[in-house]
Coordinates of C-alpha atoms in Angstrom, one line a residue:
Chain M
M467 CA 36.3 85.2 175.2
N468 CA 34.5 86.2 178.3
L469 CA 34.6 83.3 180.4
G470 CA 35.6 82.9 183.9
E471 CA 39.1 81.5 184.7
G472 CA 37.6 78.4 186.6
V473 CA 35.3 77.7 183.5
Q474 CA 38.2 77.9 181.3
V475 CA 40.3 75.5 183.1
V476 CA 37.5 73.0 183.7
S477 CA 36.4 73.1 180.0
L478 CA 40.3 72.7 178.9
I479 CA 40.7 69.7 181.2
V480 CA 37.4 68.0 179.8
L481 CA 38.4 68.8 176.2
A482 CA 41.7 67.4 176.7
A483 CA 40.4 64.3 178.0
M484 CA 38.0 63.9 175.4
L485 CA 40.8 64.6 172.8
T486 CA 43.3 62.3 174.1
A487 CA 40.6 59.4 174.6
S488 CA 39.1 59.7 171.3
A489 CA 42.7 60.0 169.5
M490 CA 43.8 56.8 171.2
G491 CA 40.5 55.2 170.2
V492 CA 41.2 56.2 166.5
V493 CA 44.7 54.5 166.6
L494 CA 43.8 51.6 168.8
L495 CA 40.4 50.3 168.1
P496 CA 40.2 47.2 165.9
S497 CA 37.0 48.4 164.1
I498 CA 37.8 51.1 161.5
V499 CA 34.2 52.4 161.5
Y500 CA 34.2 53.1 165.0
A501 CA 37.7 54.6 164.6
A502 CA 36.2 57.0 162.0
F503 CA 33.4 58.2 164.1
L504 CA 35.7 58.7 167.1
L505 CA 37.8 60.8 164.6
G506 CA 34.8 63.1 164.4
A507 CA 34.8 63.5 168.2
C508 CA 38.5 64.3 168.1
F509 CA 38.0 67.1 165.5
I510 CA 35.0 68.4 167.6
S511 CA 37.1 68.5 170.8
V512 CA 39.9 70.3 168.8
A513 CA 37.5 72.8 167.8
G514 CA 36.5 73.4 171.3
L515 CA 40.2 74.0 172.1
Y516 CA 40.3 76.5 169.3
L517 CA 37.4 78.3 170.9
L518 CA 39.4 78.5 174.2
L519 CA 42.2 80.1 172.2
N520 CA 39.8 83.0 170.9
A521 CA 39.9 81.5 167.3
D522 CA 36.2 81.5 166.6
F523 CA 36.6 81.5 162.8
V524 CA 39.1 78.8 162.8
A525 CA 36.9 76.6 165.1
A526 CA 33.9 77.0 162.7
A527 CA 36.1 76.2 159.8
Q528 CA 37.3 73.1 161.6
V529 CA 33.9 71.9 162.3
L530 CA 32.9 72.6 158.7
I531 CA 35.8 71.3 156.8
Y532 CA 36.9 68.4 159.1
V533 CA 33.9 67.2 160.5
G534 CA 31.7 68.0 157.5
A535 CA 33.9 67.2 154.7
V536 CA 37.1 65.2 155.6
N537 CA 35.2 62.8 158.1
V538 CA 32.5 62.0 155.8
L539 CA 34.8 61.3 152.9
I540 CA 36.8 59.0 155.2
L541 CA 33.5 57.3 156.1
F542 CA 32.6 56.9 152.3
A543 CA 36.1 55.5 151.7
I544 CA 35.6 52.9 154.5
M545 CA 32.3 52.0 153.1
L546 CA 33.9 51.7 149.4
V547 CA 36.9 49.7 150.7
N548 CA 35.0 47.7 153.2
K549 CA 36.8 44.5 153.0
R550 CA 36.8 42.2 156.2
Q551 CA 39.9 40.2 156.0
P552 CA 42.2 38.9 158.7
Y553 CA 45.7 40.5 158.3
Q554 CA 48.3 37.9 157.9
P555 CA 50.7 38.3 160.9
I556 CA 54.0 39.7 159.8
K557 CA 57.2 38.6 161.5
L558 CA 58.3 40.9 164.3
G559 CA 55.0 42.6 164.4
I560 CA 54.9 42.7 168.2
V561 CA 58.4 44.1 168.5
R562 CA 57.5 46.8 165.9
N563 CA 54.7 48.0 167.7
I564 CA 56.4 48.1 171.1
V565 CA 59.5 49.8 169.6
T566 CA 57.2 52.4 168.1
A567 CA 55.4 52.8 171.5
I568 CA 58.7 53.4 173.2
V569 CA 59.8 55.9 170.5
C570 CA 56.6 58.0 170.7
V571 CA 56.5 58.0 174.5
G572 CA 60.1 59.1 174.5
L573 CA 59.3 61.9 171.8
F574 CA 56.3 63.0 174.0
V575 CA 58.5 63.1 177.1
L576 CA 61.1 65.2 175.1
L577 CA 58.6 67.6 173.6
S578 CA 57.0 68.1 177.1
V579 CA 60.5 68.8 178.8
T580 CA 61.3 71.2 175.9
V581 CA 57.8 72.9 176.4
T582 CA 58.1 73.3 180.1
T583 CA 61.8 74.3 180.3
T584 CA 61.6 77.2 177.6
E585 CA 60.9 80.7 178.3
W586 CA 58.4 81.5 175.7
G587 CA 58.0 85.3 176.5
V588 CA 54.1 85.3 176.7
R589 CA 52.7 88.7 176.1
P590 CA 49.5 89.9 177.6
I591 CA 46.6 88.9 175.4
A592 CA 45.3 92.0 173.4
S593 CA 41.7 92.2 172.8
V594 CA 41.1 92.1 169.2
P595 CA 37.5 93.5 168.4
S596 CA 36.8 90.7 165.8
T597 CA 38.9 88.0 164.6
M598 CA 37.1 87.6 161.5
V599 CA 37.8 91.3 160.4
K600 CA 41.4 90.7 161.3
L601 CA 41.6 87.6 159.2
G602 CA 40.0 89.1 156.2
Q603 CA 42.3 91.9 156.3
H604 CA 45.2 89.6 156.3
F605 CA 43.7 87.4 153.6
F606 CA 43.0 90.2 151.2
T607 CA 46.3 92.3 151.8
D608 CA 49.5 90.5 152.8
Y609 CA 48.4 87.1 152.3
L610 CA 46.7 87.5 149.2
L611 CA 48.9 85.4 146.9
P612 CA 48.9 82.2 149.1
F613 CA 45.0 82.8 149.4
E614 CA 44.7 82.7 145.6
L615 CA 47.1 79.8 145.2
A616 CA 45.0 77.7 147.7
S617 CA 42.1 77.9 145.3
V618 CA 44.5 76.7 142.5
L619 CA 45.5 74.0 144.9
L620 CA 42.0 72.9 145.8
L621 CA 41.1 72.7 141.9
V622 CA 44.3 70.5 141.3
A623 CA 43.3 68.3 144.1
L624 CA 39.8 68.0 142.8
I625 CA 40.6 67.0 139.3
G626 CA 43.5 64.7 140.5
A627 CA 41.1 62.9 142.9
I628 CA 38.5 62.4 140.1
I629 CA 41.3 61.2 137.7
L630 CA 42.7 58.8 140.4
A631 CA 39.5 57.3 141.6
R632 CA 37.8 56.8 138.2
R633 CA 38.5 53.7 136.2
E634 CA 40.5 53.7 133.2
M635 CA 39.1 54.3 129.8
L636 CA 39.0 51.5 127.2
P637 CA 41.8 52.3 124.9
D638 CA 41.0 49.7 122.3
I639 CA 37.2 50.7 121.4
Q640 CA 37.2 53.5 119.0
P641 CA 33.7 54.6 118.1
S642 CA 34.2 56.0 114.7
G643 CA 31.2 57.4 112.7
L644 CA 28.8 57.2 115.5
G645 CA 26.4 59.9 116.8
M646 CA 27.3 62.3 119.5
S647 CA 25.2 60.5 122.0
E648 CA 27.7 57.4 122.3
N649 CA 30.6 59.8 122.5
L650 CA 29.1 61.5 125.7
E651 CA 29.3 58.4 127.8
L652 CA 32.2 57.9 130.1
L653 CA 33.9 54.7 128.9
E654 CA 35.1 52.6 131.7
R655 CA 37.0 49.3 132.2
P656 CA 35.3 46.8 134.2
K657 CA 36.9 46.0 137.4
E658 CA 39.7 43.5 137.0
K659 CA 42.7 42.6 139.3
A660 CA 46.0 43.7 137.9
S661 CA 48.9 41.4 138.0
I662 CA 50.7 41.4 141.4
Chain R
M875 CA 45.4 78.2 181.0
T876 CA 48.8 78.6 180.1
L877 CA 50.8 78.1 176.8
D878 CA 52.5 74.9 178.2
A879 CA 49.0 73.0 178.7
F880 CA 48.1 73.7 174.9
L881 CA 51.6 72.7 173.7
I882 CA 51.6 69.6 175.8
I883 CA 48.1 68.6 174.5
A884 CA 49.3 69.2 170.9
A885 CA 52.4 67.0 171.6
S886 CA 50.4 64.2 172.8
L887 CA 48.1 64.3 170.0
F888 CA 51.1 64.4 167.5
C889 CA 52.7 61.3 169.3
I890 CA 49.5 59.5 169.0
G891 CA 49.3 60.3 165.4
I892 CA 52.9 59.0 164.8
Y893 CA 52.2 55.8 166.5
G894 CA 49.1 55.2 164.4
L895 CA 50.9 56.1 161.2
I896 CA 53.6 53.6 161.8
T897 CA 51.6 50.8 163.3
S898 CA 48.4 50.5 161.4
R899 CA 47.8 48.1 158.8
N900 CA 44.6 49.6 157.3
A901 CA 45.5 52.3 154.6
V902 CA 42.4 54.4 155.5
R903 CA 43.5 54.4 159.2
V904 CA 47.0 55.7 158.0
L905 CA 45.3 58.7 156.5
M906 CA 43.3 59.2 159.7
S907 CA 46.6 59.2 161.6
V908 CA 47.9 61.9 159.4
E909 CA 44.7 64.1 160.0
L910 CA 45.5 63.8 163.7
M911 CA 49.0 64.9 163.3
L912 CA 47.9 67.9 161.1
N913 CA 45.4 68.8 163.9
A914 CA 48.1 68.8 166.5
V915 CA 50.2 71.3 164.2
N916 CA 47.0 73.4 163.8
L917 CA 46.6 73.4 167.7
N918 CA 50.3 74.5 168.2
L919 CA 49.9 77.5 165.6
L920 CA 46.7 78.8 167.2
A921 CA 48.3 78.4 170.7
F922 CA 51.3 80.4 169.6
S923 CA 49.1 82.9 167.8
D924 CA 46.9 83.5 170.9
F925 CA 49.6 83.8 173.4
L926 CA 52.6 85.4 171.6
D927 CA 50.9 87.2 168.7
S928 CA 47.4 88.0 169.8
S929 CA 47.2 91.5 168.2
N930 CA 48.2 90.3 164.6
L931 CA 46.7 86.7 164.4
R932 CA 49.1 85.4 161.9
G933 CA 49.0 82.1 163.3
Q934 CA 45.3 81.8 162.5
V935 CA 46.0 82.7 159.0
F936 CA 48.4 79.9 158.8
A937 CA 46.1 77.4 160.4
V938 CA 43.5 78.0 157.8
F939 CA 46.1 77.4 155.0
V940 CA 46.9 74.1 156.7
I941 CA 43.3 73.2 157.0
T942 CA 43.1 73.7 153.0
V943 CA 46.1 71.7 152.4
A944 CA 44.8 68.9 154.6
A945 CA 41.5 68.7 152.9
A946 CA 43.3 68.4 149.5
E947 CA 45.5 65.8 151.0
A948 CA 42.6 63.9 152.3
A949 CA 40.8 63.8 149.0
V950 CA 43.8 62.9 146.9
G951 CA 44.9 60.2 149.5
L952 CA 41.6 58.4 149.7
A953 CA 41.5 58.4 145.8
I954 CA 44.8 56.7 145.9
V955 CA 43.7 54.3 148.5
L956 CA 40.7 53.6 146.3
S957 CA 42.6 53.1 143.2
I958 CA 45.1 50.6 144.9
Y959 CA 42.2 48.8 146.4
R960 CA 40.9 48.3 142.9
S961 CA 44.2 46.9 141.5
R962 CA 45.4 45.0 144.5
D963 CA 42.0 44.1 146.1
T964 CA 43.5 44.7 149.6
V965 CA 44.2 47.8 151.8
D966 CA 46.8 46.0 153.9
M967 CA 49.8 48.4 154.1
E968 CA 52.0 45.5 154.3
Q969 CA 51.0 44.3 150.8
F970 CA 51.7 47.6 149.1
N971 CA 55.2 47.0 147.9
L972 CA 54.8 49.1 144.7
L973 CA 57.4 51.8 145.6
R974 CA 59.5 49.8 148.1
W975 CA 61.8 47.9 146.1

């Protein structure tokens, strides 16, 4: 990417601040709707970081798939599952949160120390004429089998999500001797609470 | 603009995701935390791809596959949350003891 060094550093700092703030908001905000919108901001700032890393195709895919599909899916799920209930306090809940925070901060310190003390052997960045051409060559030559398996995976996920989210069919009603028009309806069981 | 800066940003995102995964009570928020962690992994892959393997770009190929799997995971996970909400009438993670004991 043809940006000056100073511009890259400033945009890296701005994007990192946006990313950390919105990720903390996703985890810590009490309102789940605000958390979902902040998740979108988080995804967009990650896409900006991808652009800084010379990955324009992956940045576009990130905006399209994460912001356009996953975030909208999460918002729909929040609207479908929107039950405002006060959570019953569990015993030792505060202790659990504190212990988790300590473990996470410790893990972050450990990872940071490891990152800064390791010699990575950074090579000078070779200028690829177009990342999209390179990615297409990879996808259709040496990564062809995973590329095709990804389509099967998406099909399986599609069918599985439909089967899981649909209500079950009524097993006891057997329309025998009826016309085709009744058979084409999707039989659904009305909502009932299962025994807990 | 070094590799360390990107790796530390990804590490912080991953740790925030772990914290949300363990402490949140809402099942949808747990899925959002998983997405945060997958984004951190993608950021790592792209940083290594740019700084160590910039002529071959294999990390970007892998990141595209991770994005695909994350999209499938989000769809199936939200369908499971919806199905549990239908039968249990709650999304509180503390009351999901189906597979616990």
